[in-house]
Amino acid sequence: MNGHLRPGHVRRGAFTATFVVGALAVLTVPSAAADPGPAGVIERARSASADTTIAGTIEVQWLEDGRYHVERAGARADGTSFIVGRGDRRAVGTDGVRWLPDAEEPDTGEAVAWGSAPTPDPDAAWDLDLGRSSSVAGRAAIVVRARDEDGAVRARFFVDEDTDVLLRRDVLDRDGTVIRSVRFTQIRLAEGSPAVPSPPTRSPAVPQPPSDDDGSESFPAPEHLDPGFRLLGRYLHPDGAIQLFYADGLFSLSVFEQAGVVDWSSIPAGGVRGEVGGNRAHTFATATGTVVVWGTDDVVLTAISDAPPDAVAVALEGVKASRGFFPRAADFVLGPFGWD
């Protein structure tokens, strides 16, 4: 790595399990709310994901550089575990950790941690209301809409009327254009025998919360990021990478950090150039969500989120890089989210 970010060797648009992990809230802990309104619908969807066996086909459609891209993959989940895709294009998760296989050595992989603390209430950062009922994969669905402070609809959640399982999620820009849609095109729901995932044969060591002697005092972790993200977990990965995991009740945001400088020549064409905290940045839309790469003189940061891109941009203004603590993380960070 030589202290530089070199993401060019991995696949752009590679399908990952964001829908199962984030939208279905399989690996987060529901809060204790019993709201019968739209927030309650989302809470029931979280609870349903913890005790319903799901098998089906997921389709992701996202807008990048003015055109839509589509990926499909099989998916199975039993609440605490999931598997999406197959071969070296699969993601497997259980007990709050997601594994992704290495493309060259499929029996090995990388591990990513997810929040283990109770998530914020679904309406903590968004105004929720009910839309007109709809249908997804032949099943009747209740529609919950999330509005921003200006009243614009920024997301739609389609929840199965009979089982409370989340069937579809749309993310919209400020003008009402759908910029990412994740939905089941086929689904089978049942209780009983779980869909048992198959993690890599040689599962990597899982990330752990940093301890006092890890040097973590040099690692600033804001408890809150605007517009409504709350810190749910800090993780030290075996290779020294640090991950911050945030959620706002509907969306998640992970921030990874490594020592070095961004090798901008290896960043592929496309995406949007901009700034984060006065530092040069590059933002991409992928099947996974919004990916942002930026850096200071000696630190490279990468953020991945399923939230609307403008909300991600606001949140990242509150992230301050630490210095001189992390050996390398680029392969770990970008491997799951890849580029061609």
PDB file of C-alpha atoms in Angstrom, residues 17-324:
ATOM      1  CA  ALA A  17     -25.653  -6.959   1.860  1.00  0.00           C
ATOM      2  CA  THR A  18     -26.556  -3.397   2.759  1.00  0.00           C
ATOM      3  CA  PHE A  19     -30.276  -4.063   2.335  1.00  0.00           C
ATOM      4  CA  VAL A  20     -30.228  -7.021   4.678  1.00  0.00           C
ATOM      5  CA  VAL A  21     -27.927  -5.398   7.211  1.00  0.00           C
ATOM      6  CA  GLY A  22     -29.268  -1.855   7.118  1.00  0.00           C
ATOM      7  CA  ALA A  23     -32.776  -1.757   5.710  1.00  0.00           C
ATOM      8  CA  LEU A  24     -33.935  -4.960   7.388  1.00  0.00           C
ATOM      9  CA  ALA A  25     -32.001  -4.028  10.541  1.00  0.00           C
ATOM     10  CA  VAL A  26     -30.916  -7.650  10.951  1.00  0.00           C
ATOM     11  CA  LEU A  27     -27.792  -6.761  12.889  1.00  0.00           C
ATOM     12  CA  THR A  28     -29.019  -3.802  14.921  1.00  0.00           C
ATOM     13  CA  VAL A  29     -30.983  -3.790  18.148  1.00  0.00           C
ATOM     14  CA  PRO A  30     -34.538  -2.388  18.017  1.00  0.00           C
ATOM     15  CA  SER A  31     -35.469   0.260  20.545  1.00  0.00           C
ATOM     16  CA  ALA A  32     -38.334  -0.355  22.936  1.00  0.00           C
ATOM     17  CA  ALA A  33     -40.900   1.936  21.301  1.00  0.00           C
ATOM     18  CA  ALA A  34     -44.493   0.687  20.887  1.00  0.00           C
ATOM     19  CA  ASP A  35     -45.685   3.522  18.641  1.00  0.00           C
ATOM     20  CA  PRO A  36     -48.740   2.437  16.611  1.00  0.00           C
ATOM     21  CA  GLY A  37     -48.030   5.090  13.949  1.00  0.00           C
ATOM     22  CA  PRO A  38     -45.448   5.144  11.123  1.00  0.00           C
ATOM     23  CA  ALA A  39     -42.527   4.878  13.558  1.00  0.00           C
ATOM     24  CA  GLY A  40     -44.209   1.813  14.996  1.00  0.00           C
ATOM     25  CA  VAL A  41     -44.398   0.255  11.540  1.00  0.00           C
ATOM     26  CA  ILE A  42     -40.613   0.607  11.216  1.00  0.00           C
ATOM     27  CA  GLU A  43     -40.090  -0.783  14.726  1.00  0.00           C
ATOM     28  CA  ARG A  44     -42.250  -3.790  13.898  1.00  0.00           C
ATOM     29  CA  ALA A  45     -40.193  -4.338  10.747  1.00  0.00           C
ATOM     30  CA  ARG A  46     -37.051  -4.410  12.909  1.00  0.00           C
ATOM     31  CA  SER A  47     -38.623  -6.950  15.235  1.00  0.00           C
ATOM     32  CA  ALA A  48     -39.882  -9.074  12.334  1.00  0.00           C
ATOM     33  CA  SER A  49     -36.359  -9.274  10.932  1.00  0.00           C
ATOM     34  CA  ALA A  50     -35.262 -10.903  14.196  1.00  0.00           C
ATOM     35  CA  ASP A  51     -37.635 -13.874  14.065  1.00  0.00           C
ATOM     36  CA  THR A  52     -38.692 -14.396  10.428  1.00  0.00           C
ATOM     37  CA  THR A  53     -36.958 -16.683   7.967  1.00  0.00           C
ATOM     38  CA  ILE A  54     -36.621 -14.929   4.616  1.00  0.00           C
ATOM     39  CA  ALA A  55     -35.559 -16.323   1.249  1.00  0.00           C
ATOM     40  CA  GLY A  56     -35.799 -14.528  -2.054  1.00  0.00           C
ATOM     41  CA  THR A  57     -34.198 -12.391  -4.735  1.00  0.00           C
ATOM     42  CA  ILE A  58     -33.134  -8.792  -4.120  1.00  0.00           C
ATOM     43  CA  GLU A  59     -32.766  -6.151  -6.823  1.00  0.00           C
ATOM     44  CA  VAL A  60     -30.760  -2.971  -6.284  1.00  0.00           C
ATOM     45  CA  GLN A  61     -31.164  -0.027  -8.658  1.00  0.00           C
ATOM     46  CA  TRP A  62     -29.023   3.068  -8.193  1.00  0.00           C
ATOM     47  CA  LEU A  63     -28.370   6.298 -10.074  1.00  0.00           C
ATOM     48  CA  GLU A  64     -24.748   7.046 -10.932  1.00  0.00           C
ATOM     49  CA  ASP A  65     -23.421   9.620 -13.391  1.00  0.00           C
ATOM     50  CA  GLY A  66     -26.873  10.198 -14.876  1.00  0.00           C
ATOM     51  CA  ARG A  67     -27.879   6.594 -15.535  1.00  0.00           C
ATOM     52  CA  TYR A  68     -29.384   3.748 -13.545  1.00  0.00           C
ATOM     53  CA  HIS A  69     -27.483   0.573 -12.741  1.00  0.00           C
ATOM     54  CA  VAL A  70     -29.103  -2.685 -11.637  1.00  0.00           C
ATOM     55  CA  GLU A  71     -27.786  -5.690  -9.706  1.00  0.00           C
ATOM     56  CA  ARG A  72     -29.655  -8.762  -8.444  1.00  0.00           C
ATOM     57  CA  ALA A  73     -28.723 -11.457  -5.949  1.00  0.00           C
ATOM     58  CA  GLY A  74     -30.291 -14.223  -3.929  1.00  0.00           C
ATOM     59  CA  ALA A  75     -30.761 -13.588  -0.212  1.00  0.00           C
ATOM     60  CA  ARG A  76     -31.595 -15.624   2.861  1.00  0.00           C
ATOM     61  CA  ALA A  77     -31.881 -14.470   6.455  1.00  0.00           C
ATOM     62  CA  ASP A  78     -33.072 -15.832   9.787  1.00  0.00           C
ATOM     63  CA  GLY A  79     -32.845 -12.685  11.893  1.00  0.00           C
ATOM     64  CA  THR A  80     -29.381 -13.006  13.433  1.00  0.00           C
ATOM     65  CA  SER A  81     -27.725 -14.364  10.273  1.00  0.00           C
ATOM     66  CA  PHE A  82     -27.890 -13.690   6.549  1.00  0.00           C
ATOM     67  CA  ILE A  83     -26.273 -14.587   3.251  1.00  0.00           C
ATOM     68  CA  VAL A  84     -26.546 -12.541   0.066  1.00  0.00           C
ATOM     69  CA  GLY A  85     -25.094 -13.567  -3.301  1.00  0.00           C
ATOM     70  CA  ARG A  86     -22.791 -16.505  -3.978  1.00  0.00           C
ATOM     71  CA  GLY A  87     -19.159 -17.343  -4.677  1.00  0.00           C
ATOM     72  CA  ASP A  88     -16.807 -14.383  -4.275  1.00  0.00           C
ATOM     73  CA  ARG A  89     -19.818 -12.084  -4.713  1.00  0.00           C
ATOM     74  CA  ARG A  90     -21.482 -12.954  -1.450  1.00  0.00           C
ATOM     75  CA  ALA A  91     -21.748 -11.432   1.992  1.00  0.00           C
ATOM     76  CA  VAL A  92     -22.357 -13.493   5.106  1.00  0.00           C
ATOM     77  CA  GLY A  93     -23.224 -12.108   8.492  1.00  0.00           C
ATOM     78  CA  THR A  94     -23.971 -13.364  11.966  1.00  0.00           C
ATOM     79  CA  ASP A  95     -23.764 -12.034  15.529  1.00  0.00           C
ATOM     80  CA  GLY A  96     -23.155  -8.434  14.466  1.00  0.00           C
ATOM     81  CA  VAL A  97     -20.284  -9.131  12.052  1.00  0.00           C
ATOM     82  CA  ARG A  98     -20.343  -9.327   8.253  1.00  0.00           C
ATOM     83  CA  TRP A  99     -17.808 -11.371   6.283  1.00  0.00           C
ATOM     84  CA  LEU A 100     -16.938 -10.864   2.634  1.00  0.00           C
ATOM     85  CA  PRO A 101     -14.777 -13.403   0.800  1.00  0.00           C
ATOM     86  CA  ASP A 102     -11.490 -12.513  -0.829  1.00  0.00           C
ATOM     87  CA  ALA A 103     -11.800 -12.605  -4.636  1.00  0.00           C
ATOM     88  CA  GLU A 104      -8.519 -14.510  -5.017  1.00  0.00           C
ATOM     89  CA  GLU A 105      -8.932 -16.740  -1.941  1.00  0.00           C
ATOM     90  CA  PRO A 106     -12.695 -17.298  -1.490  1.00  0.00           C
ATOM     91  CA  ASP A 107     -12.224 -19.390   1.650  1.00  0.00           C
ATOM     92  CA  THR A 108     -10.831 -16.333   3.418  1.00  0.00           C
ATOM     93  CA  GLY A 109     -12.393 -12.917   3.894  1.00  0.00           C
ATOM     94  CA  GLU A 110     -12.628  -9.592   5.664  1.00  0.00           C
ATOM     95  CA  ALA A 111     -14.804  -8.783   8.656  1.00  0.00           C
ATOM     96  CA  VAL A 112     -16.879  -5.641   9.199  1.00  0.00           C
ATOM     97  CA  ALA A 113     -18.584  -4.825  12.514  1.00  0.00           C
ATOM     98  CA  TRP A 114     -22.039  -3.298  12.875  1.00  0.00           C
ATOM     99  CA  GLY A 115     -23.671  -1.423  15.728  1.00  0.00           C
ATOM    100  CA  SER A 116     -24.704  -3.425  18.775  1.00  0.00           C
ATOM    101  CA  ALA A 117     -26.308  -0.657  20.828  1.00  0.00           C
ATOM    102  CA  PRO A 118     -30.031   0.142  20.574  1.00  0.00           C
ATOM    103  CA  THR A 119     -30.694   2.263  17.507  1.00  0.00           C
ATOM    104  CA  PRO A 120     -32.335   5.692  17.779  1.00  0.00           C
ATOM    105  CA  ASP A 121     -36.091   5.848  17.319  1.00  0.00           C
ATOM    106  CA  PRO A 122     -37.097   5.774  13.627  1.00  0.00           C
ATOM    107  CA  ASP A 123     -38.480   9.308  13.845  1.00  0.00           C
ATOM    108  CA  ALA A 124     -35.521  10.729  15.805  1.00  0.00           C
ATOM    109  CA  ALA A 125     -34.094  12.513  12.749  1.00  0.00           C
ATOM    110  CA  TRP A 126     -36.914  12.304  10.181  1.00  0.00           C
ATOM    111  CA  ASP A 127     -40.595  13.226  10.042  1.00  0.00           C
ATOM    112  CA  LEU A 128     -42.544  10.059   9.248  1.00  0.00           C
ATOM    113  CA  ASP A 129     -45.999   9.613   7.771  1.00  0.00           C
ATOM    114  CA  LEU A 130     -47.986   6.908   5.988  1.00  0.00           C
ATOM    115  CA  GLY A 131     -48.337   6.874   2.212  1.00  0.00           C
ATOM    116  CA  ARG A 132     -50.745   5.029  -0.033  1.00  0.00           C
ATOM    117  CA  SER A 133     -50.615   1.234   0.320  1.00  0.00           C
ATOM    118  CA  SER A 134     -48.660  -0.562  -2.380  1.00  0.00           C
ATOM    119  CA  SER A 135     -47.555  -4.018  -3.514  1.00  0.00           C
ATOM    120  CA  VAL A 136     -44.051  -5.525  -3.626  1.00  0.00           C
ATOM    121  CA  ALA A 137     -43.278  -8.992  -5.011  1.00  0.00           C
ATOM    122  CA  GLY A 138     -46.994  -9.720  -5.032  1.00  0.00           C
ATOM    123  CA  ARG A 139     -47.463  -8.844  -1.349  1.00  0.00           C
ATOM    124  CA  ALA A 140     -49.545  -5.998   0.071  1.00  0.00           C
ATOM    125  CA  ALA A 141     -47.355  -3.387   1.759  1.00  0.00           C
ATOM    126  CA  ILE A 142     -47.769  -0.441   4.129  1.00  0.00           C
ATOM    127  CA  VAL A 143     -45.715   2.553   2.953  1.00  0.00           C
ATOM    128  CA  VAL A 144     -43.863   4.767   5.439  1.00  0.00           C
ATOM    129  CA  ARG A 145     -42.425   8.018   4.100  1.00  0.00           C
ATOM    130  CA  ALA A 146     -39.510   9.889   5.695  1.00  0.00           C
ATOM    131  CA  ARG A 147     -39.486  13.662   5.191  1.00  0.00           C
ATOM    132  CA  ASP A 148     -36.673  16.116   5.819  1.00  0.00           C
ATOM    133  CA  GLU A 149     -36.995  19.413   7.665  1.00  0.00           C
ATOM    134  CA  ASP A 150     -38.284  21.072   4.470  1.00  0.00           C
ATOM    135  CA  GLY A 151     -41.059  18.498   4.102  1.00  0.00           C
ATOM    136  CA  ALA A 152     -39.543  16.727   1.094  1.00  0.00           C
ATOM    137  CA  VAL A 153     -39.915  12.951   0.973  1.00  0.00           C
ATOM    138  CA  ARG A 154     -36.387  11.491   1.156  1.00  0.00           C
ATOM    139  CA  ALA A 155     -37.143   7.801   1.661  1.00  0.00           C
ATOM    140  CA  ARG A 156     -39.964   5.290   1.383  1.00  0.00           C
ATOM    141  CA  PHE A 157     -40.190   2.012   3.287  1.00  0.00           C
ATOM    142  CA  PHE A 158     -42.561  -0.732   2.102  1.00  0.00           C
ATOM    143  CA  VAL A 159     -43.491  -3.075   4.964  1.00  0.00           C
ATOM    144  CA  ASP A 160     -45.407  -6.330   4.490  1.00  0.00           C
ATOM    145  CA  GLU A 161     -48.930  -6.014   5.894  1.00  0.00           C
ATOM    146  CA  ASP A 162     -49.065  -9.615   7.119  1.00  0.00           C
ATOM    147  CA  THR A 163     -45.577 -10.232   8.493  1.00  0.00           C
ATOM    148  CA  ASP A 164     -44.106  -6.720   9.061  1.00  0.00           C
ATOM    149  CA  VAL A 165     -41.024  -7.650   7.014  1.00  0.00           C
ATOM    150  CA  LEU A 166     -39.448  -4.810   5.041  1.00  0.00           C
ATOM    151  CA  LEU A 167     -39.917  -5.546   1.335  1.00  0.00           C
ATOM    152  CA  ARG A 168     -38.506  -2.436  -0.332  1.00  0.00           C
ATOM    153  CA  ARG A 169     -36.707   0.816   0.419  1.00  0.00           C
ATOM    154  CA  ASP A 170     -36.340   3.858  -1.847  1.00  0.00           C
ATOM    155  CA  VAL A 171     -33.978   6.791  -1.235  1.00  0.00           C
ATOM    156  CA  LEU A 172     -34.794  10.065  -3.013  1.00  0.00           C
ATOM    157  CA  ASP A 173     -32.915  13.282  -3.673  1.00  0.00           C
ATOM    158  CA  ARG A 174     -34.291  16.701  -2.784  1.00  0.00           C
ATOM    159  CA  ASP A 175     -36.123  16.913  -6.122  1.00  0.00           C
ATOM    160  CA  GLY A 176     -37.970  13.645  -5.570  1.00  0.00           C
ATOM    161  CA  THR A 177     -35.886  11.505  -7.946  1.00  0.00           C
ATOM    162  CA  VAL A 178     -35.288   7.956  -6.719  1.00  0.00           C
ATOM    163  CA  ILE A 179     -31.506   7.609  -6.489  1.00  0.00           C
ATOM    164  CA  ARG A 180     -31.444   4.145  -4.912  1.00  0.00           C
ATOM    165  CA  SER A 181     -34.097   1.453  -4.685  1.00  0.00           C
ATOM    166  CA  VAL A 182     -33.643  -1.920  -3.012  1.00  0.00           C
ATOM    167  CA  ARG A 183     -36.480  -4.438  -3.211  1.00  0.00           C
ATOM    168  CA  PHE A 184     -37.405  -8.072  -3.165  1.00  0.00           C
ATOM    169  CA  THR A 185     -38.544  -9.245  -6.577  1.00  0.00           C
ATOM    170  CA  GLN A 186     -39.307 -12.692  -5.151  1.00  0.00           C
ATOM    171  CA  ILE A 187     -39.708 -13.569  -1.501  1.00  0.00           C
ATOM    172  CA  ARG A 188     -40.708 -16.503   0.665  1.00  0.00           C
ATOM    173  CA  LEU A 189     -41.443 -15.860   4.332  1.00  0.00           C
ATOM    174  CA  ALA A 190     -41.731 -18.538   6.993  1.00  0.00           C
ATOM    175  CA  GLU A 191     -41.007 -19.379  10.587  1.00  0.00           C
ATOM    176  CA  GLY A 192     -39.055 -22.446  11.587  1.00  0.00           C
ATOM    177  CA  SER A 193     -35.826 -23.768  10.064  1.00  0.00           C
ATOM    178  CA  PRO A 194     -33.401 -20.869   9.621  1.00  0.00           C
ATOM    179  CA  ALA A 195     -31.405 -20.090   6.492  1.00  0.00           C
ATOM    180  CA  VAL A 196     -27.951 -21.085   7.718  1.00  0.00           C
ATOM    181  CA  PRO A 197     -25.149 -18.967   6.207  1.00  0.00           C
ATOM    182  CA  SER A 198     -21.715 -20.281   5.300  1.00  0.00           C
ATOM    183  CA  PRO A 199     -18.953 -17.925   6.490  1.00  0.00           C
ATOM    184  CA  PRO A 200     -15.465 -18.224   4.987  1.00  0.00           C
ATOM    185  CA  THR A 201     -13.674 -21.444   5.935  1.00  0.00           C
ATOM    186  CA  ARG A 202     -10.958 -19.411   7.619  1.00  0.00           C
ATOM    187  CA  SER A 203     -12.997 -16.639   9.204  1.00  0.00           C
ATOM    188  CA  PRO A 204     -10.915 -13.562  10.033  1.00  0.00           C
ATOM    189  CA  ALA A 205     -10.625 -12.210  13.549  1.00  0.00           C
ATOM    190  CA  VAL A 206     -13.609 -10.033  14.328  1.00  0.00           C
ATOM    191  CA  PRO A 207     -13.349  -6.312  15.137  1.00  0.00           C
ATOM    192  CA  GLN A 208     -13.426  -5.389  18.825  1.00  0.00           C
ATOM    193  CA  PRO A 209     -14.096  -2.184  20.748  1.00  0.00           C
ATOM    194  CA  PRO A 210     -10.738  -0.458  21.349  1.00  0.00           C
ATOM    195  CA  SER A 211      -9.344  -0.772  24.865  1.00  0.00           C
ATOM    196  CA  ASP A 212      -7.545   1.878  26.905  1.00  0.00           C
ATOM    197  CA  ASP A 213      -4.133   0.537  25.905  1.00  0.00           C
ATOM    198  CA  ASP A 214      -4.902   0.452  22.171  1.00  0.00           C
ATOM    199  CA  GLY A 215      -3.930   4.083  21.761  1.00  0.00           C
ATOM    200  CA  SER A 216      -7.594   4.889  21.208  1.00  0.00           C
ATOM    201  CA  GLU A 217      -7.290   8.146  23.131  1.00  0.00           C
ATOM    202  CA  SER A 218      -5.811   9.541  19.895  1.00  0.00           C
ATOM    203  CA  PHE A 219      -8.934   8.495  18.028  1.00  0.00           C
ATOM    204  CA  PRO A 220     -11.684  11.141  18.275  1.00  0.00           C
ATOM    205  CA  ALA A 221     -15.192   9.742  17.980  1.00  0.00           C
ATOM    206  CA  PRO A 222     -17.977  12.361  18.065  1.00  0.00           C
ATOM    207  CA  GLU A 223     -21.039  11.022  19.861  1.00  0.00           C
ATOM    208  CA  HIS A 224     -23.336  12.824  17.421  1.00  0.00           C
ATOM    209  CA  LEU A 225     -23.076  13.923  13.806  1.00  0.00           C
ATOM    210  CA  ASP A 226     -25.551  16.253  12.124  1.00  0.00           C
ATOM    211  CA  PRO A 227     -28.245  15.933  10.946  1.00  0.00           C
ATOM    212  CA  GLY A 228     -29.098  13.104  13.393  1.00  0.00           C
ATOM    213  CA  PHE A 229     -26.517  10.310  13.472  1.00  0.00           C
ATOM    214  CA  ARG A 230     -25.587   8.804  16.832  1.00  0.00           C
ATOM    215  CA  LEU A 231     -22.450   6.787  17.547  1.00  0.00           C
ATOM    216  CA  LEU A 232     -23.364   3.128  18.197  1.00  0.00           C
ATOM    217  CA  GLY A 233     -19.952   1.502  18.086  1.00  0.00           C
ATOM    218  CA  ARG A 234     -16.184   2.029  17.796  1.00  0.00           C
ATOM    219  CA  TYR A 235     -14.200  -0.910  16.482  1.00  0.00           C
ATOM    220  CA  LEU A 236     -10.511  -1.715  16.269  1.00  0.00           C
ATOM    221  CA  HIS A 237      -9.875  -4.220  13.475  1.00  0.00           C
ATOM    222  CA  PRO A 238      -7.085  -6.794  13.712  1.00  0.00           C
ATOM    223  CA  ASP A 239      -5.054  -4.968  11.053  1.00  0.00           C
ATOM    224  CA  GLY A 240      -5.233  -1.714  13.022  1.00  0.00           C
ATOM    225  CA  ALA A 241      -8.078  -0.141  11.057  1.00  0.00           C
ATOM    226  CA  ILE A 242     -10.592   1.899  13.025  1.00  0.00           C
ATOM    227  CA  GLN A 243     -14.308   1.936  12.236  1.00  0.00           C
ATOM    228  CA  LEU A 244     -16.947   4.290  13.609  1.00  0.00           C
ATOM    229  CA  PHE A 245     -20.515   3.048  13.236  1.00  0.00           C
ATOM    230  CA  TYR A 246     -23.363   5.590  13.369  1.00  0.00           C
ATOM    231  CA  ALA A 247     -27.130   5.393  12.841  1.00  0.00           C
ATOM    232  CA  ASP A 248     -29.961   7.906  12.849  1.00  0.00           C
ATOM    233  CA  GLY A 249     -32.913   5.541  13.275  1.00  0.00           C
ATOM    234  CA  LEU A 250     -33.384   4.866   9.561  1.00  0.00           C
ATOM    235  CA  PHE A 251     -29.896   4.902   8.025  1.00  0.00           C
ATOM    236  CA  SER A 252     -26.359   3.876   8.959  1.00  0.00           C
ATOM    237  CA  LEU A 253     -22.939   5.464   8.418  1.00  0.00           C
ATOM    238  CA  SER A 254     -19.518   3.838   8.847  1.00  0.00           C
ATOM    239  CA  VAL A 255     -16.298   5.854   8.783  1.00  0.00           C
ATOM    240  CA  PHE A 256     -12.924   4.107   8.351  1.00  0.00           C
ATOM    241  CA  GLU A 257      -9.475   5.612   8.783  1.00  0.00           C
ATOM    242  CA  GLN A 258      -5.894   4.777   7.779  1.00  0.00           C
ATOM    243  CA  ALA A 259      -2.568   6.534   7.863  1.00  0.00           C
ATOM    244  CA  GLY A 260      -1.219   7.804   4.532  1.00  0.00           C
ATOM    245  CA  VAL A 261      -2.286  10.043   1.678  1.00  0.00           C
ATOM    246  CA  VAL A 262      -4.891   9.439  -1.010  1.00  0.00           C
ATOM    247  CA  ASP A 263      -3.453   8.297  -4.337  1.00  0.00           C
ATOM    248  CA  TRP A 264      -5.900  10.282  -6.475  1.00  0.00           C
ATOM    249  CA  SER A 265      -4.451   8.825  -9.690  1.00  0.00           C
ATOM    250  CA  SER A 266      -5.920   5.451  -8.750  1.00  0.00           C
ATOM    251  CA  ILE A 267      -9.424   6.811  -8.149  1.00  0.00           C
ATOM    252  CA  PRO A 268     -11.553   5.752 -11.149  1.00  0.00           C
ATOM    253  CA  ALA A 269     -13.420   8.151 -13.399  1.00  0.00           C
ATOM    254  CA  GLY A 270     -16.940   9.156 -12.494  1.00  0.00           C
ATOM    255  CA  GLY A 271     -18.480  10.278  -9.264  1.00  0.00           C
ATOM    256  CA  VAL A 272     -18.474  13.796  -7.904  1.00  0.00           C
ATOM    257  CA  ARG A 273     -15.467  15.826  -6.797  1.00  0.00           C
ATOM    258  CA  GLY A 274     -15.825  18.068  -3.801  1.00  0.00           C
ATOM    259  CA  GLU A 275     -14.552  18.766  -0.293  1.00  0.00           C
ATOM    260  CA  VAL A 276     -14.971  17.435   3.218  1.00  0.00           C
ATOM    261  CA  GLY A 277     -13.829  19.777   5.960  1.00  0.00           C
ATOM    262  CA  GLY A 278     -11.851  21.814   3.421  1.00  0.00           C
ATOM    263  CA  ASN A 279     -10.048  18.705   2.129  1.00  0.00           C
ATOM    264  CA  ARG A 280     -10.344  17.307  -1.378  1.00  0.00           C
ATOM    265  CA  ALA A 281     -12.916  14.490  -1.608  1.00  0.00           C
ATOM    266  CA  HIS A 282     -14.474  12.139  -4.155  1.00  0.00           C
ATOM    267  CA  THR A 283     -18.015  10.769  -3.799  1.00  0.00           C
ATOM    268  CA  PHE A 284     -19.387   7.697  -5.603  1.00  0.00           C
ATOM    269  CA  ALA A 285     -22.804   6.111  -5.856  1.00  0.00           C
ATOM    270  CA  THR A 286     -22.642   2.321  -5.641  1.00  0.00           C
ATOM    271  CA  ALA A 287     -24.980  -0.615  -5.060  1.00  0.00           C
ATOM    272  CA  THR A 288     -23.870  -0.439  -1.440  1.00  0.00           C
ATOM    273  CA  GLY A 289     -24.688   3.221  -0.952  1.00  0.00           C
ATOM    274  CA  THR A 290     -22.768   6.464  -0.980  1.00  0.00           C
ATOM    275  CA  VAL A 291     -18.976   6.082  -0.725  1.00  0.00           C
ATOM    276  CA  VAL A 292     -16.822   9.121   0.082  1.00  0.00           C
ATOM    277  CA  VAL A 293     -13.008   9.136   0.023  1.00  0.00           C
ATOM    278  CA  TRP A 294     -11.037  12.090   1.380  1.00  0.00           C
ATOM    279  CA  GLY A 295      -7.898  12.806   3.355  1.00  0.00           C
ATOM    280  CA  THR A 296      -5.639  15.215   5.174  1.00  0.00           C
ATOM    281  CA  ASP A 297      -1.846  15.442   4.820  1.00  0.00           C
ATOM    282  CA  ASP A 298      -1.321  12.086   6.536  1.00  0.00           C
ATOM    283  CA  VAL A 299      -4.717  10.425   7.003  1.00  0.00           C
ATOM    284  CA  VAL A 300      -7.064   8.753   4.508  1.00  0.00           C
ATOM    285  CA  LEU A 301     -10.748   8.427   5.401  1.00  0.00           C
ATOM    286  CA  THR A 302     -13.534   6.475   3.735  1.00  0.00           C
ATOM    287  CA  ALA A 303     -17.226   6.711   4.594  1.00  0.00           C
ATOM    288  CA  ILE A 304     -20.002   4.370   3.489  1.00  0.00           C
ATOM    289  CA  SER A 305     -23.679   5.122   4.096  1.00  0.00           C
ATOM    290  CA  ASP A 306     -27.126   4.178   2.828  1.00  0.00           C
ATOM    291  CA  ALA A 307     -28.498   7.636   3.723  1.00  0.00           C
ATOM    292  CA  PRO A 308     -29.275  10.363   1.165  1.00  0.00           C
ATOM    293  CA  PRO A 309     -25.954  11.790  -0.116  1.00  0.00           C
ATOM    294  CA  ASP A 310     -26.647  15.320   1.123  1.00  0.00           C
ATOM    295  CA  ALA A 311     -27.279  13.987   4.643  1.00  0.00           C
ATOM    296  CA  VAL A 312     -23.986  12.091   4.427  1.00  0.00           C
ATOM    297  CA  ALA A 313     -22.166  15.263   3.361  1.00  0.00           C
ATOM    298  CA  VAL A 314     -23.522  17.165   6.365  1.00  0.00           C
ATOM    299  CA  ALA A 315     -22.554  14.350   8.750  1.00  0.00           C
ATOM    300  CA  LEU A 316     -18.983  14.105   7.481  1.00  0.00           C
ATOM    301  CA  GLU A 317     -18.297  17.743   8.270  1.00  0.00           C
ATOM    302  CA  GLY A 318     -18.262  16.637  11.910  1.00  0.00           C
ATOM    303  CA  VAL A 319     -15.628  13.914  11.429  1.00  0.00           C
ATOM    304  CA  LYS A 320     -12.148  14.911  12.564  1.00  0.00           C
ATOM    305  CA  ALA A 321      -9.207  12.739  11.552  1.00  0.00           C
ATOM    306  CA  SER A 322      -6.746  11.528  14.150  1.00  0.00           C
ATOM    307  CA  ARG A 323      -3.096  11.223  13.184  1.00  0.00           C
ATOM    308  CA  GLY A 324      -0.373   8.631  13.199  1.00  0.00           C
TER     309      GLY A 324
END
